[in-house]
mmCIF file of C-alpha atoms in Angstrom:
data_model
loop_
_atom_site.group_PDB
_atom_site.id
_atom_site.type_symbol
_atom_site.label_atom_id
_atom_site.label_comp_id
_atom_site.label_asym_id
_atom_site.label_seq_id
_atom_site.Cartn_x
_atom_site.Cartn_y
_atom_site.Cartn_z
ATOM 1 C CA MET A 1 -0.469 -53.668 -2.508
ATOM 2 C CA THR A 2 -1.354 -52.461 -6.002
ATOM 3 C CA LYS A 3 -3.767 -53.449 -8.702
ATOM 4 C CA ARG A 4 -4.972 -52.288 -12.083
ATOM 5 C CA ASP A 5 -8.308 -50.566 -12.502
ATOM 6 C CA THR A 6 -10.528 -50.830 -15.567
ATOM 7 C CA LYS A 7 -8.616 -48.062 -17.355
ATOM 8 C CA GLY A 8 -5.293 -49.890 -16.939
ATOM 9 C CA VAL A 9 -3.942 -47.275 -14.532
ATOM 10 C CA GLN A 10 -2.162 -48.555 -11.494
ATOM 11 C CA SER A 11 -4.008 -47.789 -8.274
ATOM 12 C CA HIS A 12 -2.985 -48.337 -4.677
ATOM 13 C CA GLU A 13 -4.881 -50.144 -1.954
ATOM 14 C CA ALA A 14 -4.689 -49.603 1.756
ATOM 15 C CA THR A 15 -3.907 -52.842 3.561
ATOM 16 C CA GLY A 16 -6.689 -52.232 6.057
ATOM 17 C CA PRO A 17 -9.108 -49.680 7.501
ATOM 18 C CA VAL A 18 -7.849 -46.159 8.137
ATOM 19 C CA ALA A 19 -8.113 -44.667 11.631
ATOM 20 C CA LEU A 20 -8.449 -40.876 11.476
ATOM 21 C CA THR A 21 -6.493 -38.800 13.955
ATOM 22 C CA SER A 22 -9.530 -36.581 14.495
ATOM 23 C CA ARG A 23 -12.808 -37.771 16.008
ATOM 24 C CA HIS A 24 -14.730 -35.882 13.309
ATOM 25 C CA LEU A 25 -14.400 -35.127 9.588
ATOM 26 C CA LEU A 26 -15.218 -31.437 9.364
ATOM 27 C CA GLY A 27 -12.914 -30.283 6.577
ATOM 28 C CA ILE A 28 -9.845 -31.036 4.481
ATOM 29 C CA GLU A 29 -7.924 -28.029 5.769
ATOM 30 C CA GLY A 30 -5.475 -29.255 8.386
ATOM 31 C CA MET A 31 -5.506 -32.915 7.284
ATOM 32 C CA CYS A 32 -2.052 -34.296 6.554
ATOM 33 C CA PRO A 33 -1.307 -35.688 3.062
ATOM 34 C CA ILE A 34 -0.590 -39.158 4.482
ATOM 35 C CA GLU A 35 -4.080 -39.336 5.996
ATOM 36 C CA ILE A 36 -5.670 -38.105 2.769
ATOM 37 C CA ARG A 37 -3.776 -40.667 0.693
ATOM 38 C CA SER A 38 -4.764 -43.444 3.092
ATOM 39 C CA LEU A 39 -8.445 -42.581 2.684
ATOM 40 C CA LEU A 40 -8.030 -42.519 -1.100
ATOM 41 C CA ASP A 41 -6.264 -45.890 -1.041
ATOM 42 C CA ARG A 42 -9.096 -47.384 1.000
ATOM 43 C CA GLY A 43 -11.600 -45.771 -1.358
ATOM 44 C CA HIS A 44 -9.860 -47.517 -4.279
ATOM 45 C CA MET A 45 -10.409 -50.844 -2.583
ATOM 46 C CA PHE A 46 -14.113 -50.160 -2.010
ATOM 47 C CA ALA A 47 -14.521 -48.946 -5.605
ATOM 48 C CA ASP A 48 -13.023 -52.190 -6.871
ATOM 49 C CA ASN A 49 -15.248 -54.294 -4.585
ATOM 50 C CA PRO A 50 -18.522 -52.361 -4.317
ATOM 51 C CA HIS A 51 -20.786 -55.286 -3.396
ATOM 52 C CA ASP A 52 -18.408 -57.890 -2.006
ATOM 53 C CA GLY A 53 -18.955 -57.249 1.699
ATOM 54 C CA VAL A 54 -15.245 -56.598 2.246
ATOM 55 C CA SER A 55 -16.010 -54.714 5.447
ATOM 56 C CA ASP A 56 -18.823 -54.829 7.996
ATOM 57 C CA ALA A 57 -17.284 -52.020 10.056
ATOM 58 C CA LEU A 58 -20.669 -50.382 10.672
ATOM 59 C CA LYS A 59 -22.474 -53.527 11.817
ATOM 60 C CA GLY A 60 -24.474 -52.589 14.907
ATOM 61 C CA LYS A 61 -23.812 -48.872 14.282
ATOM 62 C CA THR A 62 -26.398 -46.144 13.654
ATOM 63 C CA ILE A 63 -25.821 -43.313 11.193
ATOM 64 C CA ILE A 64 -28.124 -40.297 11.003
ATOM 65 C CA ASN A 65 -28.240 -38.111 7.892
ATOM 66 C CA LEU A 66 -29.321 -34.610 8.938
ATOM 67 C CA PHE A 67 -29.701 -32.480 5.814
ATOM 68 C CA TYR A 68 -30.865 -28.866 6.140
ATOM 69 C CA GLU A 69 -30.307 -28.324 2.411
ATOM 70 C CA ASN A 70 -31.605 -30.314 -0.537
ATOM 71 C CA SER A 71 -29.352 -33.078 -1.791
ATOM 72 C CA THR A 72 -29.521 -36.099 -4.043
ATOM 73 C CA ARG A 73 -25.985 -37.361 -4.723
ATOM 74 C CA THR A 74 -24.505 -36.690 -1.290
ATOM 75 C CA ARG A 75 -27.379 -37.960 0.864
ATOM 76 C CA VAL A 76 -28.034 -41.078 -1.194
ATOM 77 C CA SER A 77 -24.352 -41.985 -1.445
ATOM 78 C CA PHE A 78 -23.908 -41.638 2.326
ATOM 79 C CA GLU A 79 -26.923 -43.896 2.819
ATOM 80 C CA LEU A 80 -25.597 -46.502 0.372
ATOM 81 C CA ALA A 81 -22.110 -46.284 1.854
ATOM 82 C CA ALA A 82 -23.376 -46.903 5.385
ATOM 83 C CA LYS A 83 -25.607 -49.800 4.345
ATOM 84 C CA ARG A 84 -22.813 -51.492 2.377
ATOM 85 C CA LEU A 85 -20.745 -51.397 5.567
ATOM 86 C CA GLY A 86 -23.558 -53.038 7.533
ATOM 87 C CA GLY A 87 -24.868 -49.918 9.299
ATOM 88 C CA SER A 88 -28.402 -48.787 10.116
ATOM 89 C CA VAL A 89 -29.292 -45.449 8.529
ATOM 90 C CA LEU A 90 -31.871 -42.865 9.527
ATOM 91 C CA ASN A 91 -32.583 -39.987 7.152
ATOM 92 C CA ILE A 92 -34.124 -36.965 8.835
ATOM 93 C CA ALA A 93 -36.210 -34.800 6.515
ATOM 94 C CA VAL A 94 -35.719 -31.350 7.989
ATOM 95 C CA ALA A 95 -38.814 -30.073 6.189
ATOM 96 C CA GLY A 96 -40.895 -32.466 8.275
ATOM 97 C CA SER A 97 -38.968 -32.132 11.526
ATOM 98 C CA SER A 98 -39.148 -29.843 14.549
ATOM 99 C CA VAL A 99 -36.684 -27.505 12.833
ATOM 100 C CA LYS A 100 -39.636 -26.116 10.908
ATOM 101 C CA LYS A 101 -41.273 -25.387 14.263
ATOM 102 C CA GLY A 102 -38.359 -23.223 15.342
ATOM 103 C CA GLU A 103 -36.040 -25.757 16.941
ATOM 104 C CA THR A 104 -32.408 -24.590 16.939
ATOM 105 C CA LEU A 105 -29.464 -26.646 15.773
ATOM 106 C CA LEU A 106 -28.299 -27.050 19.362
ATOM 107 C CA ASP A 107 -31.739 -28.264 20.473
ATOM 108 C CA THR A 108 -31.718 -30.734 17.608
ATOM 109 C CA ALA A 109 -28.212 -31.829 18.649
ATOM 110 C CA THR A 110 -29.403 -32.459 22.204
ATOM 111 C CA THR A 111 -32.364 -34.481 20.958
ATOM 112 C CA LEU A 112 -30.297 -36.605 18.584
ATOM 113 C CA ASN A 113 -27.545 -37.110 21.138
ATOM 114 C CA ALA A 114 -30.071 -38.649 23.528
ATOM 115 C CA MET A 115 -30.693 -41.345 20.908
ATOM 116 C CA HIS A 116 -26.990 -42.342 20.938
ATOM 117 C CA PRO A 117 -26.151 -42.458 17.223
ATOM 118 C CA ASP A 118 -22.597 -43.401 16.261
ATOM 119 C CA ILE A 119 -22.177 -40.992 13.335
ATOM 120 C CA LEU A 120 -24.053 -37.827 12.381
ATOM 121 C CA VAL A 121 -23.778 -36.600 8.797
ATOM 122 C CA ILE A 122 -24.862 -32.970 8.484
ATOM 123 C CA ARG A 123 -25.423 -30.588 5.593
ATOM 124 C CA HIS A 124 -26.272 -27.026 6.547
ATOM 125 C CA ASN A 125 -26.533 -23.645 4.843
ATOM 126 C CA CYS A 126 -24.404 -21.937 7.516
ATOM 127 C CA SER A 127 -20.614 -22.167 7.610
ATOM 128 C CA GLY A 128 -19.459 -23.676 10.892
ATOM 129 C CA ALA A 129 -22.659 -25.638 11.555
ATOM 130 C CA ALA A 130 -20.848 -28.986 11.465
ATOM 131 C CA LEU A 131 -18.232 -27.745 13.930
ATOM 132 C CA LEU A 132 -20.934 -26.445 16.258
ATOM 133 C CA LEU A 133 -22.784 -29.764 16.142
ATOM 134 C CA SER A 134 -19.576 -31.700 16.846
ATOM 135 C CA GLN A 135 -19.097 -29.725 20.062
ATOM 136 C CA HIS A 136 -22.458 -30.821 21.465
ATOM 137 C CA VAL A 137 -22.794 -34.512 20.569
ATOM 138 C CA ASP A 138 -21.008 -37.707 21.512
ATOM 139 C CA ALA A 139 -21.222 -39.098 17.976
ATOM 140 C CA ALA A 140 -18.631 -38.572 15.273
ATOM 141 C CA VAL A 141 -19.704 -35.805 12.875
ATOM 142 C CA ILE A 142 -19.124 -35.695 9.122
ATOM 143 C CA ASN A 143 -19.514 -32.389 7.332
ATOM 144 C CA ALA A 144 -21.555 -32.994 4.165
ATOM 145 C CA GLY A 145 -21.298 -29.315 3.236
ATOM 146 C CA ASP A 146 -21.640 -26.219 5.410
ATOM 147 C CA GLY A 147 -22.433 -22.930 3.721
ATOM 148 C CA ARG A 148 -19.450 -21.578 1.775
ATOM 149 C CA HIS A 149 -16.952 -23.323 4.050
ATOM 150 C CA GLU A 150 -16.097 -26.919 3.069
ATOM 151 C CA HIS A 151 -17.379 -30.160 1.567
ATOM 152 C CA PRO A 152 -14.592 -32.623 2.454
ATOM 153 C CA THR A 153 -16.076 -35.850 1.112
ATOM 154 C CA GLN A 154 -16.711 -34.235 -2.287
ATOM 155 C CA ALA A 155 -13.031 -33.321 -2.538
ATOM 156 C CA LEU A 156 -12.067 -36.865 -1.564
ATOM 157 C CA LEU A 157 -14.303 -38.421 -4.208
ATOM 158 C CA ASP A 158 -12.994 -35.948 -6.802
ATOM 159 C CA ALA A 159 -9.413 -36.906 -5.962
ATOM 160 C CA LEU A 160 -10.333 -40.601 -6.056
ATOM 161 C CA THR A 161 -11.878 -40.103 -9.495
ATOM 162 C CA ILE A 162 -8.711 -38.444 -10.802
ATOM 163 C CA ARG A 163 -6.378 -41.056 -9.332
ATOM 164 C CA ARG A 164 -8.345 -43.962 -10.764
ATOM 165 C CA ARG A 165 -8.314 -42.421 -14.247
ATOM 166 C CA ILE A 166 -4.842 -40.867 -14.388
ATOM 167 C CA GLY A 167 -3.036 -42.679 -11.579
ATOM 168 C CA ARG A 168 -1.710 -39.599 -9.787
ATOM 169 C CA ILE A 169 -2.503 -36.054 -8.696
ATOM 170 C CA GLU A 170 0.998 -34.708 -8.119
ATOM 171 C CA GLY A 171 2.121 -32.502 -10.992
ATOM 172 C CA LEU A 172 -1.261 -32.269 -12.694
ATOM 173 C CA LYS A 173 -2.493 -28.875 -13.870
ATOM 174 C CA ILE A 174 -6.048 -28.493 -12.603
ATOM 175 C CA ALA A 175 -8.345 -25.556 -13.379
ATOM 176 C CA ILE A 176 -11.296 -24.973 -11.033
ATOM 177 C CA CYS A 177 -13.706 -22.773 -12.946
ATOM 178 C CA GLY A 178 -16.834 -20.805 -12.086
ATOM 179 C CA ASP A 179 -18.390 -19.617 -8.861
ATOM 180 C CA ILE A 180 -15.362 -19.936 -6.576
ATOM 181 C CA ALA A 181 -16.576 -17.423 -3.991
ATOM 182 C CA ASN A 182 -19.671 -19.392 -3.033
ATOM 183 C CA SER A 183 -18.299 -22.901 -3.527
ATOM 184 C CA ARG A 184 -17.443 -25.110 -0.552
ATOM 185 C CA VAL A 185 -16.410 -27.740 -3.112
ATOM 186 C CA ALA A 186 -13.785 -25.368 -4.510
ATOM 187 C CA ARG A 187 -12.365 -24.682 -1.042
ATOM 188 C CA SER A 188 -12.072 -28.347 -0.119
ATOM 189 C CA ASN A 189 -10.508 -29.191 -3.475
ATOM 190 C CA ILE A 190 -8.014 -26.350 -3.164
ATOM 191 C CA HIS A 191 -6.869 -27.739 0.194
ATOM 192 C CA LEU A 192 -6.806 -31.386 -0.912
ATOM 193 C CA LEU A 193 -5.440 -31.181 -4.450
ATOM 194 C CA GLY A 194 -2.871 -28.616 -3.382
ATOM 195 C CA ALA A 195 -1.731 -30.834 -0.495
ATOM 196 C CA LEU A 196 -1.213 -33.707 -2.952
ATOM 197 C CA GLY A 197 0.963 -31.641 -5.283
ATOM 198 C CA ALA A 198 -1.343 -30.422 -8.051
ATOM 199 C CA GLU A 199 -0.812 -27.064 -9.756
ATOM 200 C CA LEU A 200 -4.095 -25.226 -9.202
ATOM 201 C CA ARG A 201 -5.696 -22.445 -11.187
ATOM 202 C CA LEU A 202 -8.879 -20.617 -10.295
ATOM 203 C CA VAL A 203 -10.754 -19.344 -13.344
ATOM 204 C CA CYS A 204 -13.726 -17.022 -12.846
ATOM 205 C CA PRO A 205 -15.012 -13.446 -13.089
ATOM 206 C CA ILE A 206 -13.333 -11.153 -10.584
ATOM 207 C CA THR A 207 -16.722 -10.742 -8.893
ATOM 208 C CA LEU A 208 -16.724 -14.458 -8.011
ATOM 209 C CA LEU A 209 -13.319 -14.599 -6.343
ATOM 210 C CA PRO A 210 -13.249 -15.190 -2.562
ATOM 211 C CA ALA A 211 -11.943 -12.375 -0.393
ATOM 212 C CA ASP A 212 -9.091 -14.508 0.990
ATOM 213 C CA ILE A 213 -7.794 -15.587 -2.431
ATOM 214 C CA GLY A 214 -4.302 -14.328 -1.606
ATOM 215 C CA ASN A 215 -3.871 -16.999 1.063
ATOM 216 C CA MET A 216 -4.831 -19.981 -1.096
ATOM 217 C CA GLY A 217 -1.579 -20.593 -2.979
ATOM 218 C CA VAL A 218 -3.226 -20.716 -6.401
ATOM 219 C CA SER A 219 -3.000 -18.879 -9.720
ATOM 220 C CA VAL A 220 -5.973 -16.717 -10.669
ATOM 221 C CA TYR A 221 -7.302 -16.151 -14.182
ATOM 222 C CA THR A 222 -10.226 -13.973 -15.237
ATOM 223 C CA ASP A 223 -9.899 -15.036 -18.885
ATOM 224 C CA PHE A 224 -11.400 -18.512 -19.283
ATOM 225 C CA GLU A 225 -9.454 -19.793 -22.251
ATOM 226 C CA ALA A 226 -6.145 -18.519 -20.877
ATOM 227 C CA GLY A 227 -6.987 -20.111 -17.531
ATOM 228 C CA ILE A 228 -7.540 -23.620 -18.896
ATOM 229 C CA GLU A 229 -4.603 -23.470 -21.321
ATOM 230 C CA GLY A 230 -2.655 -26.737 -21.069
ATOM 231 C CA CYS A 231 -4.640 -28.053 -18.084
ATOM 232 C CA ASP A 232 -5.058 -31.784 -17.478
ATOM 233 C CA ILE A 233 -8.340 -31.384 -15.576
ATOM 234 C CA VAL A 234 -11.026 -28.744 -16.100
ATOM 235 C CA MET A 235 -13.385 -28.772 -13.117
ATOM 236 C CA MET A 236 -16.543 -26.731 -13.631
ATOM 237 C CA LEU A 237 -18.747 -25.316 -10.855
ATOM 238 C CA ARG A 238 -22.336 -24.168 -11.001
ATOM 239 C CA LEU A 239 -23.437 -20.613 -10.343
ATOM 240 C CA GLN A 240 -24.923 -20.668 -6.838
ATOM 241 C CA SER A 241 -27.592 -18.035 -7.370
ATOM 242 C CA GLU A 242 -29.094 -18.754 -3.956
ATOM 243 C CA ARG A 243 -25.950 -17.344 -2.310
ATOM 244 C CA MET A 244 -25.629 -14.288 -4.573
ATOM 245 C CA ALA A 245 -26.824 -10.724 -4.351
ATOM 246 C CA GLY A 246 -27.738 -10.771 -8.042
ATOM 247 C CA THR A 247 -25.069 -8.418 -9.390
ATOM 248 C CA GLU A 248 -22.078 -10.774 -9.634
ATOM 249 C CA THR A 249 -22.631 -12.002 -13.194
ATOM 250 C CA PRO A 250 -24.185 -10.858 -16.484
ATOM 251 C CA SER A 251 -27.024 -12.822 -18.073
ATOM 252 C CA LYS A 252 -26.722 -16.606 -18.158
ATOM 253 C CA ARG A 253 -26.204 -16.494 -21.914
ATOM 254 C CA GLU A 254 -23.365 -13.995 -21.586
ATOM 255 C CA TYR A 255 -21.852 -15.966 -18.716
ATOM 256 C CA PHE A 256 -21.767 -19.096 -20.874
ATOM 257 C CA ASN A 257 -20.130 -17.169 -23.727
ATOM 258 C CA LEU A 258 -17.386 -15.945 -21.381
ATOM 259 C CA PHE A 259 -16.986 -18.740 -18.808
ATOM 260 C CA GLY A 260 -18.974 -21.740 -20.021
ATOM 261 C CA LEU A 261 -17.208 -24.868 -21.242
ATOM 262 C CA ASP A 262 -17.805 -26.348 -24.676
ATOM 263 C CA SER A 263 -15.744 -28.503 -27.030
ATOM 264 C CA GLY A 264 -14.210 -25.503 -28.751
ATOM 265 C CA LYS A 265 -12.873 -23.955 -25.559
ATOM 266 C CA LEU A 266 -11.765 -27.355 -24.228
ATOM 267 C CA MET A 267 -9.317 -27.549 -27.130
ATOM 268 C CA ARG A 268 -7.210 -24.948 -25.287
ATOM 269 C CA ALA A 269 -6.612 -27.454 -22.477
ATOM 270 C CA ALA A 270 -4.157 -30.366 -22.677
ATOM 271 C CA PRO A 271 -4.775 -32.821 -25.548
ATOM 272 C CA LYS A 272 -6.077 -35.501 -23.163
ATOM 273 C CA ALA A 273 -7.826 -33.093 -20.794
ATOM 274 C CA LEU A 274 -10.669 -34.448 -18.682
ATOM 275 C CA VAL A 275 -13.791 -32.639 -17.509
ATOM 276 C CA MET A 276 -15.313 -32.745 -14.024
ATOM 277 C CA HIS A 277 -18.341 -31.216 -12.302
ATOM 278 C CA PRO A 278 -19.595 -31.925 -8.739
ATOM 279 C CA GLY A 279 -23.228 -31.405 -9.747
ATOM 280 C CA PRO A 280 -25.918 -30.416 -10.001
ATOM 281 C CA MET A 281 -25.153 -29.062 -13.463
ATOM 282 C CA ASN A 282 -26.721 -26.042 -15.080
ATOM 283 C CA ARG A 283 -26.474 -27.190 -18.682
ATOM 284 C CA GLY A 284 -25.974 -24.298 -21.049
ATOM 285 C CA VAL A 285 -24.775 -22.030 -18.249
ATOM 286 C CA GLU A 286 -21.400 -23.383 -17.064
ATOM 287 C CA ILE A 287 -21.157 -26.399 -19.394
ATOM 288 C CA ASP A 288 -22.876 -27.602 -22.532
ATOM 289 C CA SER A 289 -24.510 -31.012 -22.766
ATOM 290 C CA ALA A 290 -22.192 -32.385 -25.451
ATOM 291 C CA THR A 291 -19.152 -31.792 -23.262
ATOM 292 C CA ALA A 292 -20.801 -33.005 -20.058
ATOM 293 C CA ASP A 293 -21.901 -36.253 -21.726
ATOM 294 C CA ASP A 294 -18.714 -36.982 -23.699
ATOM 295 C CA VAL A 295 -17.837 -40.500 -22.530
ATOM 296 C CA GLU A 296 -14.160 -40.098 -23.441
ATOM 297 C CA LYS A 297 -13.511 -36.774 -21.742
ATOM 298 C CA SER A 298 -16.133 -36.400 -19.022
ATOM 299 C CA LEU A 299 -15.590 -37.904 -15.555
ATOM 300 C CA ILE A 300 -18.885 -36.580 -14.191
ATOM 301 C CA ARG A 301 -20.647 -39.943 -13.962
ATOM 302 C CA THR A 302 -17.534 -41.494 -12.430
ATOM 303 C CA GLN A 303 -17.583 -38.810 -9.743
ATOM 304 C CA VAL A 304 -21.067 -39.933 -8.740
ATOM 305 C CA GLU A 305 -19.928 -43.561 -8.662
ATOM 306 C CA MET A 306 -16.849 -42.738 -6.570
ATOM 307 C CA GLY A 307 -19.004 -40.882 -4.040
ATOM 308 C CA VAL A 308 -20.114 -44.150 -2.436
ATOM 309 C CA ALA A 309 -16.586 -45.592 -2.251
ATOM 310 C CA ALA A 310 -15.034 -42.416 -0.822
ATOM 311 C CA ARG A 311 -17.760 -42.105 1.812
ATOM 312 C CA MET A 312 -17.412 -45.767 2.757
ATOM 313 C CA ALA A 313 -13.749 -45.052 3.491
ATOM 314 C CA CYS A 314 -14.664 -42.034 5.636
ATOM 315 C CA LEU A 315 -17.401 -43.782 7.607
ATOM 316 C CA GLU A 316 -15.201 -46.805 8.222
ATOM 317 C CA ALA A 317 -12.301 -44.582 9.333
ATOM 318 C CA LEU A 318 -14.411 -42.826 11.939
ATOM 319 C CA VAL A 319 -15.802 -46.001 13.488
ATOM 320 C CA THR A 320 -12.327 -47.558 13.395
ATOM 321 C CA ARG A 321 -11.093 -44.665 15.494
ATOM 322 C CA GLN A 322 -13.962 -45.182 17.948
ATOM 323 C CA SER A 323 -13.112 -48.857 18.518
#
């Protein structure tokens, strides 16, 4: 079944809920393209019907948001997604929990498991934390970002945003620009967008390239304007200073001059190029305000909107598998 979105681009709907092959959603790596497309199709349907009660898949289910790192967009969108599907949501503020008293992740897992939640959504500063949690609980686990590893639902919402605006991902030239080495968003998008047939470029200083770049199947550019030349999508990433040693980049002003996006540099991209950013933005560091707020070229607000729809699809898929 197909329908037209508000931009006049044809989008595709899934005919019903998706059932994931895995009990958990820990990363995009290893997911098959058919499964990814099915989640995106279902996300389209939720985006078109955000308040219509088209699914009560989470009725009688309990979802716990366990966030060890600060978050606005991800935590709130998971909460909204679960509630729109009829679920009960508990947000655990780690700052006020027993974690601050020295409780380990495994002790927390044991405690939460005894309460019999259906889905645990975890964000953690350590890579592999979501996998570790999934091995010690009966609930399905969704990785909402673990260290430098992955952020699968962000990649799904980014892909959903692109498909709703352009209608496809296959064949698009997409530049992912900025702090690649520390970005779990970049890793998930490399796996997902590459699996769906996009031509990917990584654009950043050599000091911000991941060590395993040779295994990623992407082109690498250390010159910003050359890197975005002719690209359909320019996806900017923030500098994650909290994960840096302090020697990876020059001053913020110099970084913006070399690798920041403004309207002048964007002219090197394709004529109808679109701009994305997963947030939070450092305005004047990786992107200027005029470009970020350009209603014709910027998809940043749409990304936030699509976060709820994409996460509804993921939550529904996990409980569908459980039933």
